[in-house]
Coordinates of C-alpha atoms (C1' of nucleotides) in Angstrom, one line a residue:
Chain A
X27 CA 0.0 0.0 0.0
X28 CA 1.3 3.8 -1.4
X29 CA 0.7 6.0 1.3
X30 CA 0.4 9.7 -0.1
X31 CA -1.4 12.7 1.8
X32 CA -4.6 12.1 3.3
X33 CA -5.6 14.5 0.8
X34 CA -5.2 12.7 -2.2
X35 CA -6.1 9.2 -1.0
X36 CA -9.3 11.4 -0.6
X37 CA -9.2 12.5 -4.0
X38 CA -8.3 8.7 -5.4
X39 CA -11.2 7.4 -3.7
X40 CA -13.9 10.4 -5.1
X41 CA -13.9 11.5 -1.0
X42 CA -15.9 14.3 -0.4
X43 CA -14.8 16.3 2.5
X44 CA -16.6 16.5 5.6
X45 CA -17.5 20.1 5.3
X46 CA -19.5 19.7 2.1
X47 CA -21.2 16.3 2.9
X48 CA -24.3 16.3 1.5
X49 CA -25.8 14.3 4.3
X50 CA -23.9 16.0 7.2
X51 CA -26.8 18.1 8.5
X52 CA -29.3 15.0 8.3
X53 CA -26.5 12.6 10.3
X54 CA -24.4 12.4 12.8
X55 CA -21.9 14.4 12.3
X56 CA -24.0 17.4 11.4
X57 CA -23.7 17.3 15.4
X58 CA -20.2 18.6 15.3
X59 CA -19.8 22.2 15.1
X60 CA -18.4 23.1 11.8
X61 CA -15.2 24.4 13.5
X62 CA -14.0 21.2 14.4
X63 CA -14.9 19.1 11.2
X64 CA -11.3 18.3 11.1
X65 CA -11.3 16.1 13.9
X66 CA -13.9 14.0 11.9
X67 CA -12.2 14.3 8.5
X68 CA -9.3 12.8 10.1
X69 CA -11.0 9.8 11.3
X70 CA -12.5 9.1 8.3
X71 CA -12.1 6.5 5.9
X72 CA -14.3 6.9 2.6
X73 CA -15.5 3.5 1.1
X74 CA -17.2 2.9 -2.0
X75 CA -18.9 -0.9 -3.6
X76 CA -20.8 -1.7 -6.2
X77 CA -24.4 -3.7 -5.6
X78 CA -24.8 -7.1 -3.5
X79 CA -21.1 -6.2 -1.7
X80 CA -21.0 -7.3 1.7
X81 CA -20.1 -4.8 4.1
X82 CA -20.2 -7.0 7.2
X83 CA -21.7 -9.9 8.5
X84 CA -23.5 -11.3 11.4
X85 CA -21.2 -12.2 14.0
X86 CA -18.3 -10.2 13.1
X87 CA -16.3 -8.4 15.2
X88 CA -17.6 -4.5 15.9
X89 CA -14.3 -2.4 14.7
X90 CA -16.3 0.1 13.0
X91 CA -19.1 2.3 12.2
X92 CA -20.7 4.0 9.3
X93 CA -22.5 7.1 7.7
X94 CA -24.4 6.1 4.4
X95 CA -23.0 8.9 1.4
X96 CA -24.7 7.6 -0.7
X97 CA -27.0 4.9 -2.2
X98 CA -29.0 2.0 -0.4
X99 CA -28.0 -1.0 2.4
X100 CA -30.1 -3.9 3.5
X101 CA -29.7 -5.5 6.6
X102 CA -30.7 -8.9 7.6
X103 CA -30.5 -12.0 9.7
X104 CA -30.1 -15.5 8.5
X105 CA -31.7 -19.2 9.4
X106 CA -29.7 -21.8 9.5
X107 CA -31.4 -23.1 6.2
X108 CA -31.3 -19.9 4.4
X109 CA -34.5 -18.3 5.1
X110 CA -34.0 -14.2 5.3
X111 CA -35.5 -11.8 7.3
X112 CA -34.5 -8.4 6.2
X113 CA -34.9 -6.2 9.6
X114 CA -34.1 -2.5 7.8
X115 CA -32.7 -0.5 4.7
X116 CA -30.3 2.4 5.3
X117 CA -30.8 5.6 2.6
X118 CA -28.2 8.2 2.0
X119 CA -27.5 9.9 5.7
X120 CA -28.9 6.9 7.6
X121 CA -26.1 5.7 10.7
X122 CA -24.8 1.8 10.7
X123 CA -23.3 0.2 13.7
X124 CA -24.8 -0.4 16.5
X125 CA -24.0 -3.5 18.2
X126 CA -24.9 -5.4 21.4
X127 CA -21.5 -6.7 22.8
X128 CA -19.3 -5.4 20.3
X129 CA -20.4 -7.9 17.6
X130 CA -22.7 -7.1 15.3
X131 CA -26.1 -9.2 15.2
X132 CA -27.2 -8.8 11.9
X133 CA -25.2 -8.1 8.3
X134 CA -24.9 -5.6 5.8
X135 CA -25.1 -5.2 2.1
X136 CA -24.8 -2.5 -0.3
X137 CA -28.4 -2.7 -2.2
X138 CA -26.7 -0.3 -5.0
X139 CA -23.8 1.2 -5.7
X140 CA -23.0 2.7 -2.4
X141 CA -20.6 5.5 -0.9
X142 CA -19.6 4.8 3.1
X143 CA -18.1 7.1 5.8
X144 CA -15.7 4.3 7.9
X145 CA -15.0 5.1 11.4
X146 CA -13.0 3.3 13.9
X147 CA -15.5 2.9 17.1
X148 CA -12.9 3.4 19.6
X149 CA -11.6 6.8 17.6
X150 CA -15.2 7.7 17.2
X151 CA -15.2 7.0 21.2
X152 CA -12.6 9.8 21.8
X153 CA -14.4 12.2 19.8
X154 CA -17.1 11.5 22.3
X155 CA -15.3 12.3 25.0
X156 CA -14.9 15.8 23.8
X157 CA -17.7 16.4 22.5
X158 CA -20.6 14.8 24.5
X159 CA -23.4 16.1 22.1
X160 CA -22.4 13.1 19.5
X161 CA -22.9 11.0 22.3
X162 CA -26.2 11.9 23.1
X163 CA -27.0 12.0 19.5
X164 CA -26.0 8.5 19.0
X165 CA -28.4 7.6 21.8
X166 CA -31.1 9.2 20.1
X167 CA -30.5 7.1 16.7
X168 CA -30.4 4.1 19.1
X169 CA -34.0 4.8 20.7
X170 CA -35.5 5.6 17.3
X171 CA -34.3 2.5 15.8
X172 CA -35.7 0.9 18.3
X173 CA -39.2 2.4 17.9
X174 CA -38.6 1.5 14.1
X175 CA -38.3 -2.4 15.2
X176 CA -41.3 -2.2 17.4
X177 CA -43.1 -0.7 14.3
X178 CA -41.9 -3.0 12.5
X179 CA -42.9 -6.2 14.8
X180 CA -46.7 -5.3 14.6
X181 CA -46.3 -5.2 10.6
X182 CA -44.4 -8.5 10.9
X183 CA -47.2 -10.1 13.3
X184 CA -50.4 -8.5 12.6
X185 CA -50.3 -6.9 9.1
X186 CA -51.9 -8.3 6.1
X187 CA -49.9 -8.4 3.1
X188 CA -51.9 -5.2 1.2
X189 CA -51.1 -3.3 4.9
X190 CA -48.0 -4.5 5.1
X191 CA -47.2 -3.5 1.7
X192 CA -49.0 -0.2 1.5
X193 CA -47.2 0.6 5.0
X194 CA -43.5 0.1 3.2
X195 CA -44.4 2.7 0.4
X196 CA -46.2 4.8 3.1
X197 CA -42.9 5.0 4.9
X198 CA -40.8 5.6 1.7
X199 CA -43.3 8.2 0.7
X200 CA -42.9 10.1 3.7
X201 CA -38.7 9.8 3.5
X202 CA -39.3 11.1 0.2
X203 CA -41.0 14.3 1.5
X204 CA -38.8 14.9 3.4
X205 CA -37.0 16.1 0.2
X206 CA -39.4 17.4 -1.5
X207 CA -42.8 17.6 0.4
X208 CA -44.8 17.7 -2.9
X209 CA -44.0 15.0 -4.0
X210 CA -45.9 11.6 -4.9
X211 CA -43.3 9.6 -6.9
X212 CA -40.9 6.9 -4.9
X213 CA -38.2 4.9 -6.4
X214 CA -37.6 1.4 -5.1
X215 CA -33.9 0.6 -5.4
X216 CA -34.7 -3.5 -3.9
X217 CA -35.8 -6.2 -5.8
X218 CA -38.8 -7.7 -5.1
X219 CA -37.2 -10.3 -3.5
X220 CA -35.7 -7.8 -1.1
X221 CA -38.9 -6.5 0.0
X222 CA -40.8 -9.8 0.6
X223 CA -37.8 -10.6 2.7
X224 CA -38.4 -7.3 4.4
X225 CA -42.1 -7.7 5.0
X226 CA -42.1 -11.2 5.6
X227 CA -43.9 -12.5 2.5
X228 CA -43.2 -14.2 -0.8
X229 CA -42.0 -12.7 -3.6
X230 CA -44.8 -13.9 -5.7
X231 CA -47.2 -12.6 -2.5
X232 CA -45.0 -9.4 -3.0
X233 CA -45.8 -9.0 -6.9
X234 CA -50.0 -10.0 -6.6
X235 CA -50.3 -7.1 -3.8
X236 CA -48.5 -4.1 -6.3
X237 CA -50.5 -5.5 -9.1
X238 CA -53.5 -5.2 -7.1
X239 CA -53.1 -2.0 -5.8
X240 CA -52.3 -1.1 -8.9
X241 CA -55.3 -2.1 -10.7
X242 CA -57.3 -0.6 -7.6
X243 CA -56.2 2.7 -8.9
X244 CA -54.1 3.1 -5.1
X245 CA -50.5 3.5 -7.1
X246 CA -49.4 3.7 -10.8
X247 CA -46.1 1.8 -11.8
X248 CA -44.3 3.1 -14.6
X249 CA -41.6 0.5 -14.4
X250 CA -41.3 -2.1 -11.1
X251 CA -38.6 -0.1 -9.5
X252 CA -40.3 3.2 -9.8
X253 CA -44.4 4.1 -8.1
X254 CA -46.5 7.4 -8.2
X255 CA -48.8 7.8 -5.3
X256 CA -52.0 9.6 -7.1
X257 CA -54.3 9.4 -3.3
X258 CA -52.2 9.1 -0.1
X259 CA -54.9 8.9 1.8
X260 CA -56.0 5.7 0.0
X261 CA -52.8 4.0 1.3
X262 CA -53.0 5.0 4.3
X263 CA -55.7 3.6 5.1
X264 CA -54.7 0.6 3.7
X265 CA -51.6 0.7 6.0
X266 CA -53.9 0.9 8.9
X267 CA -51.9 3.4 10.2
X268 CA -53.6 5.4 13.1
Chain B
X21 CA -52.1 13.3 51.1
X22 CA -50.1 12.7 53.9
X23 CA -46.3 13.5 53.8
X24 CA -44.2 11.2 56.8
X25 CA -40.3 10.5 56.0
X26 CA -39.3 9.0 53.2
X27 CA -38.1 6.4 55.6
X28 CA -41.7 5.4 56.5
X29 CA -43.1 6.0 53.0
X30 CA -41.0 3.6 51.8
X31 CA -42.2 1.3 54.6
X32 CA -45.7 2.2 53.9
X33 CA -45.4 0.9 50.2
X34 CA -43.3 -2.3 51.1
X35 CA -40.4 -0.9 49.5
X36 CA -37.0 -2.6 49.8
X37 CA -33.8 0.1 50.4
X38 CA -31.4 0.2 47.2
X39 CA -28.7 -1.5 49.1
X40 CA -31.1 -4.7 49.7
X41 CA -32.6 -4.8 46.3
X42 CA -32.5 -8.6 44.6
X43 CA -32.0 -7.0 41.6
X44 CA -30.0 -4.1 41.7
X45 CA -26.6 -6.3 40.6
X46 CA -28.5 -7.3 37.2
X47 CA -30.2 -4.1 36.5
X48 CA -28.9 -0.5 35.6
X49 CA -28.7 0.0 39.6
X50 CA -25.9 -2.0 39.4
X51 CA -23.6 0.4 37.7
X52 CA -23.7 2.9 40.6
X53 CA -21.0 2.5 43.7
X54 CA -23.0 0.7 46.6
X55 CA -21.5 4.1 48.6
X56 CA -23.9 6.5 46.2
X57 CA -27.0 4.4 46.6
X58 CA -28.6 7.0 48.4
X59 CA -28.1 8.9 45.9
X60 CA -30.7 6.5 44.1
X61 CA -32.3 5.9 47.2
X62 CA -33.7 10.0 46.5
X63 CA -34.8 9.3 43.6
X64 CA -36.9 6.1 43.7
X65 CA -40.1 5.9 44.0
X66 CA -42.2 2.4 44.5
X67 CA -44.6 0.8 42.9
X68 CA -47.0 -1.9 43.5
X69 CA -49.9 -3.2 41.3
X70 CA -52.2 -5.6 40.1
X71 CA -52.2 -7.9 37.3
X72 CA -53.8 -5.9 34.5
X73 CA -52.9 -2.5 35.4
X74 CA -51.6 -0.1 32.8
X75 CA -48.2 1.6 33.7
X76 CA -48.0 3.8 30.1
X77 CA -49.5 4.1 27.1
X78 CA -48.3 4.4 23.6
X79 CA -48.5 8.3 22.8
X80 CA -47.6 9.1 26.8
X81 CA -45.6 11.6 27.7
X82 CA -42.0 9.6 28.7
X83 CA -41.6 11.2 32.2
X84 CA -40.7 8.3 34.0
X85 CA -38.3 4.8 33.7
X86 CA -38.6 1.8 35.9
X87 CA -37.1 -1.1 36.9
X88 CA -38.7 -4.2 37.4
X89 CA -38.2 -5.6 41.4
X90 CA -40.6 -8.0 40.7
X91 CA -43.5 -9.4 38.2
X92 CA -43.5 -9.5 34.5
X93 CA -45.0 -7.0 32.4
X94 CA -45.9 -6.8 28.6
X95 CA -45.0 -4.2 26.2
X96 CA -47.8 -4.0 22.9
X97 CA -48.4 -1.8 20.1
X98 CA -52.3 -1.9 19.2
X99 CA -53.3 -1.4 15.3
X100 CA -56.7 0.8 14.9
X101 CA -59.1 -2.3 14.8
X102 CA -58.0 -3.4 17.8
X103 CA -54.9 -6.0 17.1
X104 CA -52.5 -6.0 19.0
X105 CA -48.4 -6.9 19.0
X106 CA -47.0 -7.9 22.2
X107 CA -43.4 -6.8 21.5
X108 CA -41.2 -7.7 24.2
X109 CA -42.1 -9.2 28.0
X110 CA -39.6 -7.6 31.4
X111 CA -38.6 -9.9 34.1
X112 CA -37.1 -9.0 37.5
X113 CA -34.2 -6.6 36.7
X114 CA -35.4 -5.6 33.4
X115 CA -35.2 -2.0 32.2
X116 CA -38.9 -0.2 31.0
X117 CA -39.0 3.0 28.9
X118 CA -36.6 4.1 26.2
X119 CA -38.5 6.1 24.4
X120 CA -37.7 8.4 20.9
X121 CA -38.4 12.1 21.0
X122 CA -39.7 11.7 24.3
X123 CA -42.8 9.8 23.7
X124 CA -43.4 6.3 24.6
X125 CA -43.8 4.5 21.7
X126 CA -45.5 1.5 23.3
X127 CA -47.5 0.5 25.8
X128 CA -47.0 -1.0 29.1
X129 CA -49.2 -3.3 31.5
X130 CA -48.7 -5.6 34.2
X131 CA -49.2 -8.9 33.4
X132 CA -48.8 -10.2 37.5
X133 CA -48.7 -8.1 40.6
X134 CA -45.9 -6.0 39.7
X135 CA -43.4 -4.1 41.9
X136 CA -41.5 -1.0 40.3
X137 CA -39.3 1.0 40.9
X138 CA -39.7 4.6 39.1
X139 CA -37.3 7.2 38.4
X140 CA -37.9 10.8 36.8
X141 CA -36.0 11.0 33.7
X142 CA -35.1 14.6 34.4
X143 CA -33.6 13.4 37.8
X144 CA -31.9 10.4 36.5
X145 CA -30.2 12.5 33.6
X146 CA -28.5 14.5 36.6
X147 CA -26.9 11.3 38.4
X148 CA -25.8 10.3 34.7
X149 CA -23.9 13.7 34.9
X150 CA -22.1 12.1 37.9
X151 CA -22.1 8.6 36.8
X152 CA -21.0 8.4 33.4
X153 CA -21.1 4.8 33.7
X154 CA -24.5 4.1 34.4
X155 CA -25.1 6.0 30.6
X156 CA -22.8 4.2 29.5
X157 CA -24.4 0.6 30.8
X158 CA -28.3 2.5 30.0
X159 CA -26.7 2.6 26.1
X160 CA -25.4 -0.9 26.1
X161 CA -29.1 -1.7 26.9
X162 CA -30.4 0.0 24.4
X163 CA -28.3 -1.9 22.2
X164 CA -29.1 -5.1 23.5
X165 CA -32.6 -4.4 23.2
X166 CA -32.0 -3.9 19.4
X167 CA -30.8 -7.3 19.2
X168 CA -33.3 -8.9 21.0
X169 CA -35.9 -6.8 18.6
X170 CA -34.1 -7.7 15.2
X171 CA -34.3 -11.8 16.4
X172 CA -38.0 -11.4 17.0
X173 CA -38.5 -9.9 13.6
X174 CA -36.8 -12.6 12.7
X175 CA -38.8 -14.6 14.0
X176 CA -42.3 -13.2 13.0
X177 CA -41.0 -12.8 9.8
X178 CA -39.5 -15.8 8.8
X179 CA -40.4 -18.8 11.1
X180 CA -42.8 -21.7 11.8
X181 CA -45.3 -21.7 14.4
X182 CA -43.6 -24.8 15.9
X183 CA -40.1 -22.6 15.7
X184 CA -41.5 -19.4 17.3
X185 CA -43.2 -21.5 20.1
X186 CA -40.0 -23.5 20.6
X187 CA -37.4 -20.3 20.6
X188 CA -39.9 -18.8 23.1
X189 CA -39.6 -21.3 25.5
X190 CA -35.9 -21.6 24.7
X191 CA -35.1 -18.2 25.3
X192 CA -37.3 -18.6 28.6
X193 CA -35.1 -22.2 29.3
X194 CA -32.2 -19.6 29.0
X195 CA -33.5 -17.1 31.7
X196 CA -33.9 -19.4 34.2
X197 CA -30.8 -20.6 34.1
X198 CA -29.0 -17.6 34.5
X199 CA -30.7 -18.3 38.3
X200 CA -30.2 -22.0 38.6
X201 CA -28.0 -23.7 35.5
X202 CA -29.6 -27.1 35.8
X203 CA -32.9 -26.1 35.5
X204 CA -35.4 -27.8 33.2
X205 CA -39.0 -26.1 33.7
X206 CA -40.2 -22.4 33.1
X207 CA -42.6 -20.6 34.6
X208 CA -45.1 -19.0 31.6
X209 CA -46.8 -15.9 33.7
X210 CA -48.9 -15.0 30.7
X211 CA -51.7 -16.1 29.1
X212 CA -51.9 -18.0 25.8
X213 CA -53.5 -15.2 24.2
X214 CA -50.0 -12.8 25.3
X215 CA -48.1 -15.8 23.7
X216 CA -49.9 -15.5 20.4
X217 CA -49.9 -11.9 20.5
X218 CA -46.0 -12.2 21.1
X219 CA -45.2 -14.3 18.5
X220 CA -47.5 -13.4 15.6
X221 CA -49.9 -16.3 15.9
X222 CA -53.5 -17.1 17.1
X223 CA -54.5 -18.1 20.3
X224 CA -55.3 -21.5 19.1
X225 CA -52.2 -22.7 17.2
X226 CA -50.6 -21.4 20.5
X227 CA -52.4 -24.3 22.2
X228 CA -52.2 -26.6 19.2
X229 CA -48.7 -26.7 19.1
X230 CA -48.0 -26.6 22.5
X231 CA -50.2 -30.0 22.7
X232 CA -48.3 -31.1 19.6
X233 CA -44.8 -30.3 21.4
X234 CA -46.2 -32.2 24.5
X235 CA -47.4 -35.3 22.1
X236 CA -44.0 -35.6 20.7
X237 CA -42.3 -35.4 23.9
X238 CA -40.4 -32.4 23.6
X239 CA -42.0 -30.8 26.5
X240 CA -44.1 -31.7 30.0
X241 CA -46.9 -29.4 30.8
X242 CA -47.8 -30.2 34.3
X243 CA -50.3 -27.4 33.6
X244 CA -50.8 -24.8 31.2
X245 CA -48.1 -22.2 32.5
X246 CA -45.6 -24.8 33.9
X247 CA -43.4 -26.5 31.1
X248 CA -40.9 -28.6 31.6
X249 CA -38.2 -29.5 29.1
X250 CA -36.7 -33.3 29.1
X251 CA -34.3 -32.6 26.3
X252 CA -33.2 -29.2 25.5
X253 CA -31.3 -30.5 22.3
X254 CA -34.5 -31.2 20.7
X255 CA -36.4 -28.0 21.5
X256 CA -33.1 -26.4 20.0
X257 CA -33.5 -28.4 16.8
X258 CA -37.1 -27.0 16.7
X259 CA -36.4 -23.4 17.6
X260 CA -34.1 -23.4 14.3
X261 CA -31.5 -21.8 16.4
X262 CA -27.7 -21.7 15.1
Chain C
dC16 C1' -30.0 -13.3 -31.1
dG17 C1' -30.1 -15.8 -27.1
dA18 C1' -28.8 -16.5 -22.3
dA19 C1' -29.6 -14.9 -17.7
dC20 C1' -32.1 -12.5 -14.5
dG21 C1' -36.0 -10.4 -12.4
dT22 C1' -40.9 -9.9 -12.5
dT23 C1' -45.5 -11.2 -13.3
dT24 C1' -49.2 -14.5 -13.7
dG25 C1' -51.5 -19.0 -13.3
dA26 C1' -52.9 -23.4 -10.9
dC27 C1' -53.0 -25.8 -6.9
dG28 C1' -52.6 -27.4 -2.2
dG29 C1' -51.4 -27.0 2.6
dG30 C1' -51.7 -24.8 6.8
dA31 C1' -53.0 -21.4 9.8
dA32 C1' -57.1 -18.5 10.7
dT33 C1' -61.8 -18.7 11.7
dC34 C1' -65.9 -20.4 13.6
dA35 C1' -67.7 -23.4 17.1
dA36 C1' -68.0 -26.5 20.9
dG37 C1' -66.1 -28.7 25.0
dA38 C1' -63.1 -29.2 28.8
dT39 C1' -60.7 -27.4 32.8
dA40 C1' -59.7 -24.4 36.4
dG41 C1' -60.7 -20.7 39.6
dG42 C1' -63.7 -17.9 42.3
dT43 C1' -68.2 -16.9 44.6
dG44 C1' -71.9 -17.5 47.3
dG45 C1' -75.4 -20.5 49.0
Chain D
dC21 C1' -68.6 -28.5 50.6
dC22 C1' -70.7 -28.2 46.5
dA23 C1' -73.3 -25.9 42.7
dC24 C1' -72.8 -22.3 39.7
dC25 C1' -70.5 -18.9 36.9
dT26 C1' -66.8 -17.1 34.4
dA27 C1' -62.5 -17.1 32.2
dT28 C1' -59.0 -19.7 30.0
dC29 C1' -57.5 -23.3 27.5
dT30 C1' -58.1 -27.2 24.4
dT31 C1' -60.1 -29.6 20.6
dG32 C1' -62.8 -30.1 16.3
dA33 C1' -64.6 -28.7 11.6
dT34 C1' -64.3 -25.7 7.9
dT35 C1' -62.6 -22.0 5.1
dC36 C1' -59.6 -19.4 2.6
dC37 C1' -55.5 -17.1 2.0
dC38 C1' -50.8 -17.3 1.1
dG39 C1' -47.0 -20.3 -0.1
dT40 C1' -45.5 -23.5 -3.5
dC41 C1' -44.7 -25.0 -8.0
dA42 C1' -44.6 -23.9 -12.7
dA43 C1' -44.6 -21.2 -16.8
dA44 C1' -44.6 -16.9 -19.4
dC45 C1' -43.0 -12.3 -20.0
dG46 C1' -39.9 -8.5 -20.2
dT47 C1' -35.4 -6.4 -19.8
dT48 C1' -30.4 -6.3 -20.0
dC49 C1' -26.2 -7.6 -21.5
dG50 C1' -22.8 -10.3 -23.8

DNA sequence: CGAACGTTTGACGGGAATCAAGATAGGTGG
DNA sequence: CCACCTATCTTGATTCCCGTCAAACGTTCG
């Protein structure tokens, strides 16, 4: 391994600096004050994969942390015989990590082609230290991922398959607002076989339900990645969302 | 109401001082230096109540955490038309009410007559200040609670009836050995309809494959919330466990 | 053009939910 | 102490939805 400056292995690797992050503001480190963006910058290690690259697996040690750039992750849990359960996808600004016991329960794998922010936990740990805010802000992803899994448990357990798929674009809708709050257009980077795994159906199950709330007039679907949401209300109350 | 010492209104409830607390070595409690424990001590405030009884509601306000002294509770997420989730039963020691922007996401109930101990979070987030460590251990329960949900999602995603009724009463085998290592039989405090609740099912193929468990031998069931378990292997083999 | 992959659609069957009836246990009052 | 009532659990019969198996369709890429 060459080692040249920090500054252009950044440049090698397409590394965007800290300060112009895209998705600094929406993540963790927008919790740093701007001043001191160099103490993250140097921590840093910028990552990018192409689709269906692994970036850890269940049971693996806990070294490091990440910040999603750019793209989509899937995370999931295995059965012995190769059954999937897909607990969450991570979008562009989304935090990875967290593990009981320093090793990580589930895996991860880049969706699409994906840009990661690497951090070395026990680094990130010292960074802490000084500034406490991160801390608490990392506690705060912690409890709302941990609201998302409840969510997600009553769709698992009690959802029919139109709720539980009208609740997944519900959600993405909403993300996508987030954005841009006009707008009624969602783009589904997965396979289907990535969303059945997510919702705990079939992919064939998966297929029936859009073609049925398609032909109910709920969603249009220009092509099978890509769905425009003509009458939100419709799907939510489909969702059964209260 | 009447205002004695705290000495005698701890009396009055039938509360048990910090420093004698069963739990305290398991639980957060733990983390704190047995010389601070007034410091909880302050803090505390008991709680006794009957099977049934609501502690918080999804929506509530998160003023409070507990501790569990004694008792099981449930924690649930209800869908509009009245279905409900069961998303995670406490034990002795167990720690009750993370919540996300301050709002409990879930609700809480007694499932047997329950002894708590409650702590304002306000008050709590000054000893932290003092305590680092007890954040620190409050975090690493967060985190554990993450893994715990991602396995059940697992689980209501992805597994049989006969597998989610054997990993329950594995992961229950598990508990009570923690206590007593050579023990074969669990204690089920809840009803059949909180098993199916917790694990996606109906109240009937609860009891179906409970009988069907019993038939094969896997399991006694001296009655219908005492198991006993002949041959852990088996149940293992069941639960689909790696 | 054809191979490979992902998606959709069709036919079918199994298994869990639903509907319904008993069995068991616990509690109350006579 | 027992009859009665209620709640919980178990068991049985039936239904129907989703999973399975299979094939067709469409898109991409070599």
């Amino acid at each position: 391994m060459s080692r040249g400056s920090p500054c252009a292995a950044a440049r090698r690797s397409g590394a965007v600096a800290c300060l112009q992050c895209e998705v600094r503001e929406i993540s963790l480190c927008g919790e740093l004050p701007e001043n001191d963006l160099s103490e993250l910058q140097s921590l840093v290690r910028h990552k990018e994969m192409q689709p269906g690259t692994p970036i850890f697996e269940e049971g693996d040690e806990a070294r490091y942390v990440y910040n999603v750039s750019s793209g989509t992750i899937r995370l999931y849990k295995l059965l012995p015989n190769g059954r999937r359960q897909i607990t969450g996808f991570l979008y562009p600004g989304d935090f990875l990590g967290l593990a009981a016991r320093d090793i990580y329960s589930y895996g991860a794998e880049a969706v699409t082609e994906l840009r990661l922010c690497q951090f070395g936990v026990r680094e990130l740990e010292g960074l802490f230290e000084r500034f406490p805010a991160m801390r608490a802000r990392l506690f705060a992803i912690a409890k709302d991922e941990l609201a998302a899994a409840q969510d997600q448990m009553l769709l698992l357990g009690r959802k029919t398959p139109i709720e539980k798929v009208s609740s997944f674009l519900l959600r993405r809708l909403k993300d996508a607002r987030r954005f841009d709050p006009e707008s009624d257009r969602i783009f589904l980077p997965m396979s289907r076989n990535d969303i059945a795994d997510y919702l705990g159906l079939t992919i064939e199950t998966v297929s029936r339900t859009f073609t049925r709330l398609k032909n109910d007039g709920v969603i249009n679907l220009p092509d099978s990645h890509n769905v425009r949401i003509p009458d939100d209300e419709k799907l939510s109350e489909l969702a059964e969302e209260s």
